[in-house]
C-alpha positions as a printed NumPy array, in Angstrom:
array([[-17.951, -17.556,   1.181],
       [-14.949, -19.087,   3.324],
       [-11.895, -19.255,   0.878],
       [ -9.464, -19.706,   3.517],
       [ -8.257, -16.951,   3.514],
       [ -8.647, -15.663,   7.237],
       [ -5.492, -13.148,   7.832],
       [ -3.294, -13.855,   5.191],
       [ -1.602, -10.925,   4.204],
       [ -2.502,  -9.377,   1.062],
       [ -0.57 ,  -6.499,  -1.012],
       [ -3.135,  -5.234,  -3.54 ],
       [ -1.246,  -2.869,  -6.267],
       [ -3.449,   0.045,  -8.054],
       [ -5.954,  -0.639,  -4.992],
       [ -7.399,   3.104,  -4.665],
       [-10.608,   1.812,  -7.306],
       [-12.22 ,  -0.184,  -9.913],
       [-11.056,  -3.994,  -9.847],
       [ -8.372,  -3.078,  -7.222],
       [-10.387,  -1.208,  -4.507],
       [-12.77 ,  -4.27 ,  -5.01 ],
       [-10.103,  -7.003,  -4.297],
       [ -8.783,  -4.934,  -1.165],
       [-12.727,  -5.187,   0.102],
       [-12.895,  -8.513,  -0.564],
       [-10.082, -10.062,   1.15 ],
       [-10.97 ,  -8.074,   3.962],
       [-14.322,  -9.523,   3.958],
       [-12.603, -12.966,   3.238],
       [-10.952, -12.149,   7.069],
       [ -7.117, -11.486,   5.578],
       [ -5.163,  -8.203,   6.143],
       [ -4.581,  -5.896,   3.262],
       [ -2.113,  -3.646,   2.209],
       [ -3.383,  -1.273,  -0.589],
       [ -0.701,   0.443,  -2.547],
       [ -1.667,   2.984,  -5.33 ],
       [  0.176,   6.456,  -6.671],
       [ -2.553,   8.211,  -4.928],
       [ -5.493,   7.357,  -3.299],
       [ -8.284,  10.136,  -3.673],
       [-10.255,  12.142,  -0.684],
       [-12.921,   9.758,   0.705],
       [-10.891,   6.661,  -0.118],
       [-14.218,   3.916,   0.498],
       [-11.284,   2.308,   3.088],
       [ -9.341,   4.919,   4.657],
       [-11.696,   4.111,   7.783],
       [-10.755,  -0.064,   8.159],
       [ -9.415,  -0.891,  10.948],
       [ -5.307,  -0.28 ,  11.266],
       [ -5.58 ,  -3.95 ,  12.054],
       [ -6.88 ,  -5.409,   9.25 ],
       [ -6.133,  -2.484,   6.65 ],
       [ -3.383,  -0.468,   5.832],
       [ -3.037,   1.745,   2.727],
       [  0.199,   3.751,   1.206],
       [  0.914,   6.176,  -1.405],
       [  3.914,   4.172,  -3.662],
       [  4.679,   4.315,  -7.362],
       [  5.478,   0.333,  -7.945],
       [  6.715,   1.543, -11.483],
       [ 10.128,   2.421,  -9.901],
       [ 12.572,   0.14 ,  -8.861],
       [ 12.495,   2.319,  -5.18 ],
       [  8.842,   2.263,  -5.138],
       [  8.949,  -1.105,  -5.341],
       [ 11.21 ,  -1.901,  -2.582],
       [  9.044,   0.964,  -0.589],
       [  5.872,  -1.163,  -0.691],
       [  7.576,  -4.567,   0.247],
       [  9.377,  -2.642,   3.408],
       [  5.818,  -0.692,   4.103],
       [  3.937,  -3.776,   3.697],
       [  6.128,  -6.189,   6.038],
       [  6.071,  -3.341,   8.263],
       [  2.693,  -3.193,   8.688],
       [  1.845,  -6.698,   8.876],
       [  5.339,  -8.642,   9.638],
       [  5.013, -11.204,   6.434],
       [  3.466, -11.433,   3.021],
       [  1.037, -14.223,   1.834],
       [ -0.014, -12.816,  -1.619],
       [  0.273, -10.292,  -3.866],
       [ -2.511,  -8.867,  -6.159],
       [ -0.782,  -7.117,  -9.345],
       [ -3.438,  -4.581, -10.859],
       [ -1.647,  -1.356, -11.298],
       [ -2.729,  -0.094, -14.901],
       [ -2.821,   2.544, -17.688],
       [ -4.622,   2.612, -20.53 ],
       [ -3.067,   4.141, -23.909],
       [ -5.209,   4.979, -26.785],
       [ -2.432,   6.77 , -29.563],
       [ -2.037,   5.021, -32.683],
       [  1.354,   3.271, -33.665],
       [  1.656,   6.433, -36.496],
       [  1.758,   8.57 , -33.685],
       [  3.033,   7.166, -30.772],
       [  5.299,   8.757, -28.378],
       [  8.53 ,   7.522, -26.54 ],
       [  6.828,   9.091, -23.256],
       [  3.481,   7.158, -23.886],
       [  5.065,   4.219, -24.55 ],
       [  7.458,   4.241, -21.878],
       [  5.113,   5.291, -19.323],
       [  2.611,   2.338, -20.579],
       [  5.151,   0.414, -19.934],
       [  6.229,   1.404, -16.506],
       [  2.831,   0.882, -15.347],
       [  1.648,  -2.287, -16.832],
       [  4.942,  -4.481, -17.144],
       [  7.385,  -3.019, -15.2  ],
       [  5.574,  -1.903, -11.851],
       [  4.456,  -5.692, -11.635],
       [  8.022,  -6.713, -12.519],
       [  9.61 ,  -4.61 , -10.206],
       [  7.205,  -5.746,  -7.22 ],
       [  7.734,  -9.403,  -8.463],
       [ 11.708,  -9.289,  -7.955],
       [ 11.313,  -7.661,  -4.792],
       [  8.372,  -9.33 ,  -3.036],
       [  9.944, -12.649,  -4.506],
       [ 11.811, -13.307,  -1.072],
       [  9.116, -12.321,   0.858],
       [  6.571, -14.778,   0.041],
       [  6.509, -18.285,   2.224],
       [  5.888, -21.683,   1.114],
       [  2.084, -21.473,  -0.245],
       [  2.475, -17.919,  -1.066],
       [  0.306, -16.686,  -4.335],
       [  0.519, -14.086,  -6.946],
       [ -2.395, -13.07 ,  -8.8  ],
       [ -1.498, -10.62 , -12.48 ],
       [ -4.387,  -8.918, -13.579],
       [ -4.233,  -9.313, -17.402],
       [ -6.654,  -7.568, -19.955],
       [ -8.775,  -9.345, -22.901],
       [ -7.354,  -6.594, -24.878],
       [ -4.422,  -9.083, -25.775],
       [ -7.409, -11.494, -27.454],
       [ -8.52 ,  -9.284, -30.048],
       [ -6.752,  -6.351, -32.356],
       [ -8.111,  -3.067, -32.221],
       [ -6.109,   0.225, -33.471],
       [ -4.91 ,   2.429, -30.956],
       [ -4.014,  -0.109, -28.679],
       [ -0.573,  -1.218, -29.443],
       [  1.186,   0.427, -26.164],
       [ -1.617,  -1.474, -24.175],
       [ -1.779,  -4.98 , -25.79 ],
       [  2.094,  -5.506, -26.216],
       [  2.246,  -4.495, -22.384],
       [ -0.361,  -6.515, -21.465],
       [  0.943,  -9.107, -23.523],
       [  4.274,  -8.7  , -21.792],
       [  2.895,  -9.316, -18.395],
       [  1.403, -12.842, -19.106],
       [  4.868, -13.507, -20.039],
       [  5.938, -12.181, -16.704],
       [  3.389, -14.39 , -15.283],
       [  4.325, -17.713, -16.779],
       [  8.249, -16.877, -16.103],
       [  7.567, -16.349, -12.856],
       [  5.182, -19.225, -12.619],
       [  8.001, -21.225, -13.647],
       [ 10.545, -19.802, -11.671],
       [  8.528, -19.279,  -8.032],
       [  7.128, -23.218,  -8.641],
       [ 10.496, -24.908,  -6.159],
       [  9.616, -22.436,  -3.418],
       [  6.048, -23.484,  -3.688],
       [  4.537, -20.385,  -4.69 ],
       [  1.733, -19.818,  -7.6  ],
       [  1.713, -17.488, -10.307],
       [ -1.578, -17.645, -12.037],
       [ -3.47 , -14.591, -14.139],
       [ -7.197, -13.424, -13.918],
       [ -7.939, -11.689, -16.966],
       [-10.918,  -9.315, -17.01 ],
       [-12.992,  -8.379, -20.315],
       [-15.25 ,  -5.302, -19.819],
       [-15.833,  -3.817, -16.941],
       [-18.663,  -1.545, -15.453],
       [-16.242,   1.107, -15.17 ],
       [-14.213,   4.082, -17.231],
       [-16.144,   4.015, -20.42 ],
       [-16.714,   7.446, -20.54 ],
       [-13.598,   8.061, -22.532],
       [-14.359,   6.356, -25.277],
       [-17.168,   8.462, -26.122],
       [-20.597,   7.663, -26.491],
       [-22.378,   4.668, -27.806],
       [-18.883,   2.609, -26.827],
       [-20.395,   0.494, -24.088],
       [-23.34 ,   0.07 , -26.182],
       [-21.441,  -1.563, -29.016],
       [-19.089,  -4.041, -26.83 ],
       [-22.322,  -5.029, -24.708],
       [-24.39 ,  -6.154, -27.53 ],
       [-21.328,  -8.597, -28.527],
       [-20.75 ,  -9.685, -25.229],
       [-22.401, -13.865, -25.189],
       [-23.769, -12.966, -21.333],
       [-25.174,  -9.492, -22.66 ],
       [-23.712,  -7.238, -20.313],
       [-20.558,  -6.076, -19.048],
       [-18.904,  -7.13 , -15.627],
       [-18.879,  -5.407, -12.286],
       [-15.431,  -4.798, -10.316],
       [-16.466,  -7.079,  -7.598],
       [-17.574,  -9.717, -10.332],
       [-13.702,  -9.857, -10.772],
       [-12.38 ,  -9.431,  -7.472],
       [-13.711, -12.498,  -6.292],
       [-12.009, -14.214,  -8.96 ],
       [ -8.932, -12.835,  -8.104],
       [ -9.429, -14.05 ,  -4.376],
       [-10.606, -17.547,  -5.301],
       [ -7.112, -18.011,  -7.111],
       [ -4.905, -16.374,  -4.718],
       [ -6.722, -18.924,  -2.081],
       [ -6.26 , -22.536,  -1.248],
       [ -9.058, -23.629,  -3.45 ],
       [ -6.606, -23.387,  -6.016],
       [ -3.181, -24.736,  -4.556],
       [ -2.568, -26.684,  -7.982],
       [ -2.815, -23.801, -10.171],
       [  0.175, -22.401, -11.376],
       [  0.965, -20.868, -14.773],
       [ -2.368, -20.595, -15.259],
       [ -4.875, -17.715, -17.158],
       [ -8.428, -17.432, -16.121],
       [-10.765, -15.465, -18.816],
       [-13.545, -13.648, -16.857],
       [-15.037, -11.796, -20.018],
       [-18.813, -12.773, -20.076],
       [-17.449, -15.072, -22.96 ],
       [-16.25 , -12.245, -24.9  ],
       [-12.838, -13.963, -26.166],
       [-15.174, -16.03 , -27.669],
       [-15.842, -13.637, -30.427],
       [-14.496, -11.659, -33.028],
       [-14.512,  -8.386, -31.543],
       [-15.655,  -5.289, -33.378],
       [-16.347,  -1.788, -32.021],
       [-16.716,   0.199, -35.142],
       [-20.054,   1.651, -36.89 ]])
């Protein structure tokens, strides 16, 4: 698939797996250069062996205000100018409002809304005319489930961010648009058994959605193809959203 997106430059946040690692391979396949940022990126990272050229990949905690300005300077180092930013970085939180901490909720929060706020202000003057910014959302803000509060009100935070910024970034002719993911092929384990097995059987396509299933979502928006699209949320969820969602017994 040609998106036209043959080297752009690409800053991919939370890029060391899952939907992240997927959108760094697939902009590389697309042709663009990519600058993965994560908080650490494991042994064996799948792209630690790309080519300097095309690839370039830094340890940086976007959730600080110096991390932030780290991965702009890193990344325009690397590459001289930035075309588009992929915002993916991510926690999930699982305590109950009864007993939720000021730590869990603060670090929820530094990871979901304000690492992609942070990068936002500071990659803001780096993006050119046609620049795009793609916020990974979650279809966790669709549906109530308990235990989730530190998750969905952050999650619901950045779609705000999204459509501000949307709003704001529209003169200088960049795009702010969200691809929101439902479930994912990934990181069910935690949930305990059966989980997956539940939220399948209500999903309307019967199954759950592979990383790269969303990554190329996330490139189509950030590309051309979509120049008119700003402000704009695109459910990728199997048709899950659909529903009313229920996970218990």
């Amino acid at each position: 698939m040609d998106l036209g997106l043959k080297d752009k430059v690409v800053v991919v946040t939370g890029a060391a797996r899952g939907v992240g690692l997927a959108a760094a391979k697939t902009f590389l396949a697309e042709g663009a250069r990519v600058f993965s940022v994560d908080r650490s990126f494991d042994d064996g990272y799948p792209l630690a062996d790309a080519g300097r050229s095309s690839h370039r990949y830094a340890n940086v905690d976007v959730s600080t205000e110096v991390g932030a300005t780290s991965a702009v300077r890193l990344a325009r180092g690397a590459f001289g100018a930035v075309d588009i930013i992929v915002l993916n970085a991510a926690r999930h939180s699982t305590q109950s409002v009864a007993g939720l901490t000021s730590d869990e909720l603060d670090l929820t929060y530094r990871t979901n809304l304000l690492a992609a706020a942070f990068a936002l202000r500071e990659f803001a003057t780096a993006l050119p005319a046609g620049g795009a910014v793609v916020v990974v959302g979650s279809t966790a803000t669709k549906s109530v489930q308990e235990n989730e509060f530190a998750y969905r009100s952050s999650k619901a935070g950045l779609r705000a961010l999204a459509e501000s910024a949307a709003v704001e970034f529209a003169p200088a002719d960049v795009r702010v648009n969200m691809v929101t993911p439902g479930a994912i092929r990934t990181g069910f384990a935690k949930y305990g058994p059966g989980m997956l097995e539940r939220l399948t059987d209500q999903i309307p396509l019967g199954r759950t959605a592979s990383p790269e299933e969303i990554a190329i979502c996330i490139a189509f928006v950030a590309s051309p193809a979509c120049s008119y699209m700003t402000g704009a949320e695109l459910l990728v969820d199997g048709g899950l959203s659909m529903r009313s969602l229920r996970l218990g017994d």
